[in-house]
PDB file of C-alpha atoms in Angstrom:
ATOM      1  CA  UNK A   1       0.137  -0.033  -0.345  1.00 40.00           C
ATOM      2  CA  UNK A   2       1.083   4.136  -0.590  1.00 46.00           C
ATOM      3  CA  UNK A   3       2.922   4.960   2.246  1.00 49.00           C
ATOM      4  CA  UNK A   4       2.004   2.499   4.688  1.00 53.00           C
ATOM      5  CA  UNK A   5       5.148   3.462   7.374  1.00 48.00           C
ATOM      6  CA  UNK A   6       4.646   0.870   8.896  1.00 47.00           C
ATOM      7  CA  UNK A   7       7.138  -2.282   8.832  1.00 48.00           C
ATOM      8  CA  UNK A   8       5.738  -5.484   8.971  1.00 43.00           C
ATOM      9  CA  UNK A   9       8.908  -7.300   9.753  1.00 47.00           C
ATOM     10  CA  UNK A  10       9.549  -5.969  12.640  1.00 55.00           C
ATOM     11  CA  UNK A  11       7.589  -6.748  15.924  1.00 55.00           C
ATOM     12  CA  UNK A  12       8.214  -3.169  17.424  1.00 75.00           C
ATOM     13  CA  UNK A  13       5.225  -0.847  15.298  1.00 77.00           C
ATOM     14  CA  UNK A  14       1.803  -1.719  16.125  1.00 75.00           C
ATOM     15  CA  UNK A  15      -0.981  -1.300  14.645  1.00 77.00           C
ATOM     16  CA  UNK A  16      -0.809   2.601  13.455  1.00 85.00           C
ATOM     17  CA  UNK A  17       2.161   2.596  12.209  1.00 86.00           C
ATOM     18  CA  UNK A  18       4.550   4.180  15.061  1.00 92.00           C
ATOM     19  CA  UNK A  19       7.665   1.971  16.703  1.00 93.00           C
ATOM     20  CA  UNK A  20       5.480   0.895  20.503  1.00 92.00           C
ATOM     21  CA  UNK A  21       8.974   2.031  22.244  1.00 94.00           C
ATOM     22  CA  UNK A  22       7.255   5.796  21.080  1.00 95.00           C
ATOM     23  CA  UNK A  23       3.138   4.630  21.218  1.00 95.00           C
ATOM     24  CA  UNK A  24       2.576   5.688  24.282  1.00 96.00           C
ATOM     25  CA  UNK A  25      -0.229   7.718  26.938  1.00 96.00           C
ATOM     26  CA  UNK A  26       1.182  10.035  28.465  1.00 96.00           C
ATOM     27  CA  UNK A  27       0.378  10.512  32.120  1.00 96.00           C
ATOM     28  CA  UNK A  28       0.801  13.962  34.793  1.00 95.00           C
ATOM     29  CA  UNK A  29       1.784  13.675  38.292  1.00 95.00           C
ATOM     30  CA  UNK A  30       2.264  16.956  40.782  1.00 93.00           C
ATOM     31  CA  UNK A  31       5.150  18.922  41.594  1.00 94.00           C
ATOM     32  CA  UNK A  32       6.332  19.950  45.131  1.00 94.00           C
ATOM     33  CA  UNK A  33       6.988  22.912  42.581  1.00 95.00           C
ATOM     34  CA  UNK A  34       4.339  25.052  42.697  1.00 93.00           C
ATOM     35  CA  UNK A  35       2.792  25.385  38.907  1.00 94.00           C
ATOM     36  CA  UNK A  36       4.254  22.483  37.580  1.00 95.00           C
ATOM     37  CA  UNK A  37       4.279  18.722  37.087  1.00 96.00           C
ATOM     38  CA  UNK A  38       5.679  15.824  36.227  1.00 96.00           C
ATOM     39  CA  UNK A  39       5.406  14.568  32.961  1.00 96.00           C
ATOM     40  CA  UNK A  40       5.000  10.874  32.725  1.00 97.00           C
ATOM     41  CA  UNK A  41       5.880   8.039  30.351  1.00 97.00           C
ATOM     42  CA  UNK A  42       1.773   5.820  30.822  1.00 96.00           C
ATOM     43  CA  UNK A  43       2.878   2.940  29.896  1.00 96.00           C
ATOM     44  CA  UNK A  44       6.778   2.551  31.240  1.00 96.00           C
ATOM     45  CA  UNK A  45       5.631   4.577  34.345  1.00 96.00           C
ATOM     46  CA  UNK A  46       9.635   6.743  33.502  1.00 96.00           C
ATOM     47  CA  UNK A  47       9.766  10.081  34.142  1.00 96.00           C
ATOM     48  CA  UNK A  48      10.591  11.835  31.221  1.00 96.00           C
ATOM     49  CA  UNK A  49      10.430  15.244  32.741  1.00 95.00           C
ATOM     50  CA  UNK A  50       9.472  18.770  34.525  1.00 95.00           C
ATOM     51  CA  UNK A  51       7.284  21.638  33.343  1.00 94.00           C
ATOM     52  CA  UNK A  52       5.708  23.850  34.151  1.00 93.00           C
ATOM     53  CA  UNK A  53       1.537  23.475  34.585  1.00 91.00           C
ATOM     54  CA  UNK A  54       0.201  25.145  31.304  1.00 89.00           C
ATOM     55  CA  UNK A  55       3.099  22.738  29.447  1.00 89.00           C
ATOM     56  CA  UNK A  56       1.000  21.084  26.502  1.00 86.00           C
ATOM     57  CA  UNK A  57       2.531  18.405  24.699  1.00 88.00           C
ATOM     58  CA  UNK A  58       0.543  15.913  22.267  1.00 90.00           C
ATOM     59  CA  UNK A  59       1.401  12.278  22.473  1.00 94.00           C
ATOM     60  CA  UNK A  60       4.202  11.634  19.917  1.00 95.00           C
ATOM     61  CA  UNK A  61       2.157   8.699  18.284  1.00 95.00           C
ATOM     62  CA  UNK A  62      -0.629  10.874  18.103  1.00 92.00           C
ATOM     63  CA  UNK A  63       1.694  13.550  16.894  1.00 90.00           C
ATOM     64  CA  UNK A  64       3.364  11.697  14.241  1.00 92.00           C
ATOM     65  CA  UNK A  65       0.165   9.854  13.820  1.00 90.00           C
ATOM     66  CA  UNK A  66      -1.582  13.488  12.189  1.00 86.00           C
ATOM     67  CA  UNK A  67       1.628  14.557   9.879  1.00 86.00           C
ATOM     68  CA  UNK A  68       0.814  10.849   8.497  1.00 85.00           C
ATOM     69  CA  UNK A  69      -2.894  11.010   7.882  1.00 82.00           C
ATOM     70  CA  UNK A  70      -2.838  15.172   6.845  1.00 79.00           C
ATOM     71  CA  UNK A  71       0.185  13.716   4.390  1.00 78.00           C
ATOM     72  CA  UNK A  72      -2.332  11.258   3.096  1.00 74.00           C
ATOM     73  CA  UNK A  73      -5.585  13.142   2.963  1.00 66.00           C
ATOM     74  CA  UNK A  74      -7.021  12.439  -0.195  1.00 53.00           C
ATOM     75  CA  UNK A  75      -7.170  16.417  -2.440  1.00 46.00           C
ATOM     76  CA  UNK A  76     -10.132  16.569  -2.419  1.00 44.00           C
ATOM     77  CA  UNK A  77     -10.521  16.323   0.878  1.00 45.00           C
ATOM     78  CA  UNK A  78      -8.653  19.632   1.468  1.00 44.00           C
ATOM     79  CA  UNK A  79     -10.323  23.048   1.247  1.00 47.00           C
ATOM     80  CA  UNK A  80      -9.239  25.342  -1.418  1.00 44.00           C
ATOM     81  CA  UNK A  81      -7.084  26.815   1.284  1.00 43.00           C
ATOM     82  CA  UNK A  82      -5.011  23.685   2.072  1.00 44.00           C
ATOM     83  CA  UNK A  83      -5.171  22.426  -1.581  1.00 41.00           C
ATOM     84  CA  UNK A  84      -3.442  25.562  -2.806  1.00 35.00           C
ATOM     85  CA  UNK A  85      -0.244  24.801  -0.976  1.00 41.00           C
ATOM     86  CA  UNK A  86      -0.395  21.055  -1.192  1.00 50.00           C
ATOM     87  CA  UNK A  87       1.971  19.332  -4.305  1.00 54.00           C
ATOM     88  CA  UNK A  88       1.736  15.970  -2.605  1.00 66.00           C
ATOM     89  CA  UNK A  89      -0.180  13.463  -4.769  1.00 71.00           C
ATOM     90  CA  UNK A  90      -1.213  10.001  -4.977  1.00 76.00           C
ATOM     91  CA  UNK A  91       2.279   9.126  -7.164  1.00 80.00           C
ATOM     92  CA  UNK A  92       4.699  11.030  -4.709  1.00 79.00           C
ATOM     93  CA  UNK A  93       3.036   8.501  -2.121  1.00 81.00           C
ATOM     94  CA  UNK A  94       4.178   6.051  -3.342  1.00 84.00           C
ATOM     95  CA  UNK A  95       7.455   3.824  -1.353  1.00 87.00           C
ATOM     96  CA  UNK A  96       7.812   6.620   0.890  1.00 87.00           C
ATOM     97  CA  UNK A  97       9.749   5.002   3.632  1.00 86.00           C
ATOM     98  CA  UNK A  98      10.223   6.312   7.291  1.00 87.00           C
ATOM     99  CA  UNK A  99      12.787   6.258   9.976  1.00 89.00           C
ATOM    100  CA  UNK A 100      12.468   6.610  13.387  1.00 93.00           C
ATOM    101  CA  UNK A 101      14.994   8.434  16.132  1.00 92.00           C
ATOM    102  CA  UNK A 102      14.643   9.233  19.379  1.00 94.00           C
ATOM    103  CA  UNK A 103      16.101  10.089  22.019  1.00 94.00           C
ATOM    104  CA  UNK A 104      15.699  11.569  26.917  1.00 95.00           C
ATOM    105  CA  UNK A 105      13.982   7.885  26.985  1.00 95.00           C
ATOM    106  CA  UNK A 106      12.461   8.246  24.323  1.00 96.00           C
ATOM    107  CA  UNK A 107      10.794  11.749  25.304  1.00 96.00           C
ATOM    108  CA  UNK A 108      12.331  13.368  21.771  1.00 95.00           C
ATOM    109  CA  UNK A 109      11.319  11.604  18.439  1.00 95.00           C
ATOM    110  CA  UNK A 110      11.983  12.633  15.159  1.00 93.00           C
ATOM    111  CA  UNK A 111      10.336  11.028  12.232  1.00 93.00           C
ATOM    112  CA  UNK A 112      12.312  11.299   8.942  1.00 90.00           C
ATOM    113  CA  UNK A 113      10.031  10.349   5.771  1.00 88.00           C
ATOM    114  CA  UNK A 114      11.401  10.274   2.160  1.00 87.00           C
ATOM    115  CA  UNK A 115       9.438  10.938  -0.984  1.00 87.00           C
ATOM    116  CA  UNK A 116      11.335   8.553  -3.468  1.00 89.00           C
ATOM    117  CA  UNK A 117       9.629   8.940  -6.173  1.00 88.00           C
ATOM    118  CA  UNK A 118       9.037  12.751  -5.924  1.00 85.00           C
ATOM    119  CA  UNK A 119      12.384  13.476  -7.004  1.00 85.00           C
ATOM    120  CA  UNK A 120      13.714  16.351  -9.616  1.00 85.00           C
ATOM    121  CA  UNK A 121      17.175  16.153 -11.110  1.00 88.00           C
ATOM    122  CA  UNK A 122      20.639  18.602  -9.774  1.00 88.00           C
ATOM    123  CA  UNK A 123      22.619  19.235 -12.685  1.00 88.00           C
ATOM    124  CA  UNK A 124      26.801  20.779 -12.248  1.00 84.00           C
ATOM    125  CA  UNK A 125      28.605  20.985 -15.734  1.00 85.00           C
ATOM    126  CA  UNK A 126      30.173  16.856 -14.525  1.00 86.00           C
ATOM    127  CA  UNK A 127      28.096  15.413 -12.299  1.00 86.00           C
ATOM    128  CA  UNK A 128      24.345  14.870 -12.018  1.00 86.00           C
ATOM    129  CA  UNK A 129      22.590  13.669  -8.832  1.00 85.00           C
ATOM    130  CA  UNK A 130      19.159  12.590  -8.313  1.00 86.00           C
ATOM    131  CA  UNK A 131      17.230  14.350  -5.244  1.00 85.00           C
ATOM    132  CA  UNK A 132      13.907  13.377  -3.814  1.00 86.00           C
ATOM    133  CA  UNK A 133      11.555  15.163  -1.466  1.00 84.00           C
ATOM    134  CA  UNK A 134      12.404  14.326   2.258  1.00 84.00           C
ATOM    135  CA  UNK A 135      10.070  15.307   5.257  1.00 84.00           C
ATOM    136  CA  UNK A 136      11.216  15.748   9.019  1.00 86.00           C
ATOM    137  CA  UNK A 137       8.469  15.476  12.111  1.00 89.00           C
ATOM    138  CA  UNK A 138      10.076  16.296  15.067  1.00 91.00           C
ATOM    139  CA  UNK A 139       8.426  16.492  18.867  1.00 92.00           C
ATOM    140  CA  UNK A 140       9.463  15.807  22.280  1.00 94.00           C
ATOM    141  CA  UNK A 141       7.219  15.423  25.664  1.00 94.00           C
ATOM    142  CA  UNK A 142      10.030  16.546  28.061  1.00 93.00           C
ATOM    143  CA  UNK A 143       9.675  20.882  26.671  1.00 89.00           C
ATOM    144  CA  UNK A 144      12.680  20.078  24.557  1.00 90.00           C
ATOM    145  CA  UNK A 145      11.520  20.448  21.248  1.00 86.00           C
ATOM    146  CA  UNK A 146       8.693  22.094  19.894  1.00 85.00           C
ATOM    147  CA  UNK A 147       6.048  20.712  17.023  1.00 85.00           C
ATOM    148  CA  UNK A 148       7.648  21.373  14.027  1.00 85.00           C
ATOM    149  CA  UNK A 149       7.458  19.800  10.642  1.00 84.00           C
ATOM    150  CA  UNK A 150      10.345  20.890   7.853  1.00 82.00           C
ATOM    151  CA  UNK A 151      10.831  20.585   4.370  1.00 79.00           C
ATOM    152  CA  UNK A 152      14.174  19.647   2.361  1.00 77.00           C
ATOM    153  CA  UNK A 153      15.632  17.049   0.451  1.00 76.00           C
ATOM    154  CA  UNK A 154      17.603  13.974   0.490  1.00 74.00           C
ATOM    155  CA  UNK A 155      20.502  13.228  -2.369  1.00 74.00           C
ATOM    156  CA  UNK A 156      20.622   9.604  -3.344  1.00 67.00           C
ATOM    157  CA  UNK A 157      23.996   9.768  -4.476  1.00 52.00           C
ATOM    158  CA  UNK A 158      24.869   9.751  -1.356  1.00 51.00           C
ATOM    159  CA  UNK A 159      21.803   9.312   1.485  1.00 52.00           C
ATOM    160  CA  UNK A 160      22.810  13.343   2.673  1.00 57.00           C
ATOM    161  CA  UNK A 161      20.080  15.109   3.842  1.00 61.00           C
ATOM    162  CA  UNK A 162      19.119  18.107   2.585  1.00 58.00           C
ATOM    163  CA  UNK A 163      18.095  21.631   3.647  1.00 60.00           C
ATOM    164  CA  UNK A 164      18.779  25.003   2.857  1.00 52.00           C
ATOM    165  CA  UNK A 165      18.329  28.919   4.564  1.00 50.00           C
ATOM    166  CA  UNK A 166      15.553  29.244   2.585  1.00 51.00           C
ATOM    167  CA  UNK A 167      13.878  26.273   4.187  1.00 50.00           C
ATOM    168  CA  UNK A 168       9.643  26.497   5.222  1.00 52.00           C
ATOM    169  CA  UNK A 169       9.110  25.208   8.888  1.00 56.00           C
ATOM    170  CA  UNK A 170       6.316  25.263  10.474  1.00 61.00           C
ATOM    171  CA  UNK A 171       6.383  25.285  14.685  1.00 54.00           C
ATOM    172  CA  UNK A 172       4.101  24.991  17.458  1.00 60.00           C
ATOM    173  CA  UNK A 173       4.816  25.308  21.067  1.00 61.00           C
ATOM    174  CA  UNK A 174       2.918  22.759  23.373  1.00 60.00           C
ATOM    175  CA  UNK A 175       1.637  25.311  25.426  1.00 56.00           C
ATOM    176  CA  UNK A 176      -1.899  25.796  27.096  1.00 58.00           C
ATOM    177  CA  UNK A 177      -4.449  25.926  23.845  1.00 56.00           C
ATOM    178  CA  UNK A 178      -1.737  25.082  21.132  1.00 58.00           C
ATOM    179  CA  UNK A 179      -3.741  22.503  18.940  1.00 62.00           C
ATOM    180  CA  UNK A 180      -2.777  20.335  16.787  1.00 63.00           C
ATOM    181  CA  UNK A 181      -5.612  21.074  13.991  1.00 66.00           C
ATOM    182  CA  UNK A 182      -4.333  24.312  13.784  1.00 64.00           C
ATOM    183  CA  UNK A 183      -0.802  22.954  13.343  1.00 64.00           C
ATOM    184  CA  UNK A 184      -1.908  20.132  10.993  1.00 64.00           C
ATOM    185  CA  UNK A 185      -3.181  22.785   8.110  1.00 63.00           C
ATOM    186  CA  UNK A 186      -0.812  25.062   8.270  1.00 63.00           C
ATOM    187  CA  UNK A 187       1.442  22.197   6.709  1.00 65.00           C
ATOM    188  CA  UNK A 188      -0.278  22.449   3.643  1.00 62.00           C
ATOM    189  CA  UNK A 189       1.952  25.481   3.044  1.00 56.00           C
ATOM    190  CA  UNK A 190       5.048  23.324   3.225  1.00 56.00           C
ATOM    191  CA  UNK A 191       5.036  20.661   1.280  1.00 57.00           C
ATOM    192  CA  UNK A 192       5.454  23.419  -1.886  1.00 62.00           C
ATOM    193  CA  UNK A 193       8.525  24.518  -0.344  1.00 70.00           C
ATOM    194  CA  UNK A 194      10.707  21.435  -1.911  1.00 75.00           C
ATOM    195  CA  UNK A 195      10.329  22.768  -5.043  1.00 74.00           C
ATOM    196  CA  UNK A 196      12.198  26.281  -3.789  1.00 77.00           C
ATOM    197  CA  UNK A 197      14.760  23.819  -2.394  1.00 79.00           C
ATOM    198  CA  UNK A 198      15.360  21.822  -5.926  1.00 81.00           C
ATOM    199  CA  UNK A 199      16.468  25.926  -6.916  1.00 84.00           C
ATOM    200  CA  UNK A 200      18.956  27.044  -4.478  1.00 86.00           C
ATOM    201  CA  UNK A 201      20.082  23.675  -5.023  1.00 87.00           C
ATOM    202  CA  UNK A 202      20.168  23.657  -8.873  1.00 89.00           C
ATOM    203  CA  UNK A 203      21.765  27.339  -8.453  1.00 91.00           C
ATOM    204  CA  UNK A 204      24.489  26.265  -6.293  1.00 91.00           C
ATOM    205  CA  UNK A 205      25.127  23.411  -8.824  1.00 91.00           C
ATOM    206  CA  UNK A 206      25.564  25.896 -11.469  1.00 93.00           C
ATOM    207  CA  UNK A 207      27.792  28.649  -9.210  1.00 93.00           C
ATOM    208  CA  UNK A 208      31.661  27.916 -10.015  1.00 93.00           C
ATOM    209  CA  UNK A 209      34.426  28.466  -7.090  1.00 93.00           C
ATOM    210  CA  UNK A 210      37.261  27.368  -9.123  1.00 91.00           C
ATOM    211  CA  UNK A 211      38.986  30.350  -8.234  1.00 91.00           C
ATOM    212  CA  UNK A 212      37.979  30.041  -4.829  1.00 93.00           C
ATOM    213  CA  UNK A 213      40.365  29.699  -2.080  1.00 95.00           C
ATOM    214  CA  UNK A 214      37.978  27.059  -0.862  1.00 94.00           C
ATOM    215  CA  UNK A 215      40.552  26.576   2.627  1.00 95.00           C
ATOM    216  CA  UNK A 216      41.059  30.046   2.869  1.00 95.00           C
ATOM    217  CA  UNK A 217      36.655  30.850   3.267  1.00 94.00           C
ATOM    218  CA  UNK A 218      35.871  27.681   5.460  1.00 95.00           C
ATOM    219  CA  UNK A 219      38.129  28.659   7.989  1.00 95.00           C
ATOM    220  CA  UNK A 220      36.015  31.921   7.734  1.00 94.00           C
ATOM    221  CA  UNK A 221      32.771  29.783   7.467  1.00 94.00           C
ATOM    222  CA  UNK A 222      33.915  27.572   9.999  1.00 93.00           C
ATOM    223  CA  UNK A 223      35.587  29.246  12.697  1.00 89.00           C
ATOM    224  CA  UNK A 224      37.709  26.519  13.451  1.00 88.00           C
ATOM    225  CA  UNK A 225      41.085  25.685  11.794  1.00 89.00           C
ATOM    226  CA  UNK A 226      40.209  21.748  12.914  1.00 90.00           C
ATOM    227  CA  UNK A 227      37.417  21.262  11.317  1.00 90.00           C
ATOM    228  CA  UNK A 228      37.770  23.556   8.446  1.00 92.00           C
ATOM    229  CA  UNK A 229      40.570  21.322   7.471  1.00 93.00           C
ATOM    230  CA  UNK A 230      38.569  18.181   7.940  1.00 92.00           C
ATOM    231  CA  UNK A 231      35.796  19.903   5.744  1.00 91.00           C
ATOM    232  CA  UNK A 232      38.535  21.012   3.069  1.00 93.00           C
ATOM    233  CA  UNK A 233      39.131  17.694   3.264  1.00 92.00           C
ATOM    234  CA  UNK A 234      35.475  16.341   2.179  1.00 90.00           C
ATOM    235  CA  UNK A 235      34.788  19.608   0.224  1.00 93.00           C
ATOM    236  CA  UNK A 236      37.962  18.249  -2.454  1.00 94.00           C
ATOM    237  CA  UNK A 237      36.317  14.529  -2.376  1.00 91.00           C
ATOM    238  CA  UNK A 238      32.243  16.114  -3.274  1.00 90.00           C
ATOM    239  CA  UNK A 239      34.130  18.692  -6.069  1.00 93.00           C
ATOM    240  CA  UNK A 240      36.252  16.025  -7.237  1.00 93.00           C
ATOM    241  CA  UNK A 241      33.525  14.072  -8.834  1.00 90.00           C
ATOM    242  CA  UNK A 242      30.901  17.388  -8.584  1.00 91.00           C
ATOM    243  CA  UNK A 243      32.687  19.905  -9.628  1.00 92.00           C
ATOM    244  CA  UNK A 244      34.057  23.233  -7.792  1.00 94.00           C
ATOM    245  CA  UNK A 245      30.973  24.336  -7.230  1.00 93.00           C
ATOM    246  CA  UNK A 246      29.414  25.445  -4.444  1.00 93.00           C
ATOM    247  CA  UNK A 247      26.831  22.372  -4.738  1.00 91.00           C
ATOM    248  CA  UNK A 248      30.067  20.191  -3.752  1.00 92.00           C
ATOM    249  CA  UNK A 249      30.640  22.885  -0.713  1.00 93.00           C
ATOM    250  CA  UNK A 250      26.976  22.367   0.561  1.00 90.00           C
ATOM    251  CA  UNK A 251      27.584  18.374  -0.119  1.00 89.00           C
ATOM    252  CA  UNK A 252      30.882  18.773   2.276  1.00 90.00           C
ATOM    253  CA  UNK A 253      28.795  20.099   5.335  1.00 90.00           C
ATOM    254  CA  UNK A 254      25.584  17.616   4.564  1.00 87.00           C
ATOM    255  CA  UNK A 255      27.587  14.057   4.980  1.00 85.00           C
ATOM    256  CA  UNK A 256      29.022  15.868   8.352  1.00 85.00           C
ATOM    257  CA  UNK A 257      25.611  16.279   9.182  1.00 82.00           C
ATOM    258  CA  UNK A 258      24.328  13.102   8.065  1.00 79.00           C
ATOM    259  CA  UNK A 259      27.257  10.575   9.980  1.00 70.00           C
ATOM    260  CA  UNK A 260      28.450  10.013  13.203  1.00 67.00           C
ATOM    261  CA  UNK A 261      31.267   7.698  12.053  1.00 64.00           C
ATOM    262  CA  UNK A 262      34.372   7.717  11.159  1.00 62.00           C
ATOM    263  CA  UNK A 263      34.142   7.420   7.426  1.00 63.00           C
ATOM    264  CA  UNK A 264      34.258  11.986   7.093  1.00 64.00           C
ATOM    265  CA  UNK A 265      36.388  12.353   9.785  1.00 65.00           C
ATOM    266  CA  UNK A 266      33.651  13.803  11.466  1.00 73.00           C
ATOM    267  CA  UNK A 267      33.267  10.778  14.416  1.00 75.00           C
ATOM    268  CA  UNK A 268      29.915  12.278  16.769  1.00 70.00           C
ATOM    269  CA  UNK A 269      31.904  11.875  20.727  1.00 73.00           C
ATOM    270  CA  UNK A 270      30.412   9.720  22.763  1.00 73.00           C
ATOM    271  CA  UNK A 271      28.713  10.943  25.904  1.00 71.00           C
ATOM    272  CA  UNK A 272      27.269   8.340  27.862  1.00 71.00           C
ATOM    273  CA  UNK A 273      23.999  10.207  27.750  1.00 80.00           C
ATOM    274  CA  UNK A 274      21.359   9.329  25.627  1.00 84.00           C
ATOM    275  CA  UNK A 275      21.324  12.391  22.853  1.00 86.00           C
ATOM    276  CA  UNK A 276      22.887  10.872  19.936  1.00 87.00           C
ATOM    277  CA  UNK A 277      19.388  11.812  18.065  1.00 87.00           C
ATOM    278  CA  UNK A 278      19.320  15.149  19.388  1.00 88.00           C
ATOM    279  CA  UNK A 279      23.043  15.355  18.431  1.00 85.00           C
ATOM    280  CA  UNK A 280      22.751  14.505  14.916  1.00 84.00           C
ATOM    281  CA  UNK A 281      20.016  15.927  14.093  1.00 82.00           C
ATOM    282  CA  UNK A 282      21.626  19.639  15.751  1.00 86.00           C
ATOM    283  CA  UNK A 283      24.286  19.239  13.337  1.00 84.00           C
ATOM    284  CA  UNK A 284      22.005  19.294  10.278  1.00 82.00           C
ATOM    285  CA  UNK A 285      19.718  22.323  11.751  1.00 81.00           C
ATOM    286  CA  UNK A 286      21.158  24.276  13.323  1.00 85.00           C
ATOM    287  CA  UNK A 287      25.280  24.330  12.040  1.00 88.00           C
ATOM    288  CA  UNK A 288      25.540  23.369   8.398  1.00 88.00           C
ATOM    289  CA  UNK A 289      21.739  25.389   7.944  1.00 87.00           C
ATOM    290  CA  UNK A 290      24.590  28.449  10.276  1.00 90.00           C
ATOM    291  CA  UNK A 291      27.495  28.289   7.759  1.00 91.00           C
ATOM    292  CA  UNK A 292      25.005  28.233   4.332  1.00 89.00           C
ATOM    293  CA  UNK A 293      24.653  31.746   6.105  1.00 89.00           C
ATOM    294  CA  UNK A 294      27.132  33.544   7.344  1.00 92.00           C
ATOM    295  CA  UNK A 295      27.856  36.050   4.804  1.00 93.00           C
ATOM    296  CA  UNK A 296      30.799  34.661   3.711  1.00 93.00           C
ATOM    297  CA  UNK A 297      28.819  32.083   1.951  1.00 91.00           C
ATOM    298  CA  UNK A 298      26.235  34.115   0.931  1.00 90.00           C
ATOM    299  CA  UNK A 299      28.621  36.307  -0.824  1.00 89.00           C
ATOM    300  CA  UNK A 300      29.368  32.673  -2.921  1.00 87.00           C
ATOM    301  CA  UNK A 301      25.632  32.694  -4.114  1.00 83.00           C
ATOM    302  CA  UNK A 302      25.011  36.131  -4.614  1.00 79.00           C
TER     303      UNK A 302
END
């Protein structure tokens, strides 16, 4: 079935297509601190967090199901306003896959959806690659993350995640009065953003930097000589395949954000804490976004 994101071979998935360890009810207990409460995993009894009395997160499973149901909603069931921004067609849903990651004892979670049949071609003077549409939905029940959905892409040549500086983000705090229905309605404007991402990536692929001192530029962008040296090595590998252009440089950045082992020289330090999923997302959503928003990088694509 199209977009049936459950993994029938995995006993961990429930009938809603959400991993069982993330599809749990939330309970609250009074705190000794006035106007505060504990957030409890209703399935295990684990204390997941401590927040103000007005903190009102949806259960993680409910949030992911709401996002999935919106994506699968037939166009004839959308309002006129929603249809204007909704670019997802039934053929886009064929073969869609989903990866779940979590941390903080499953109090923080991300649903990373890839649409392999919704794709565009990015061409440089030496290479071409398919970029497929990607949607990331994130939430938490411990106040570490607001409800968030962001649209991007995935490079099928190297499986790097791609989020550009003009990415459309829908975000809503989990406070009293927040509404899942209101949040989901805003998603219609996100889906059309994939084509905007494609336009940006193609522009970068056509922007040469053959006469740029890339190592010196990386020193300015990253601000760490050790990191910029490693990044220059990644860029050299990327440009050998894709050519000396901004897209190759961006691909080096996204390589850094896509792997946590030794393969790219940026092994994620093991702190012994349950933070790996969030730390990898921070590489993608904070580090890379910070670099491509520096004046130095913007001068390359102006």
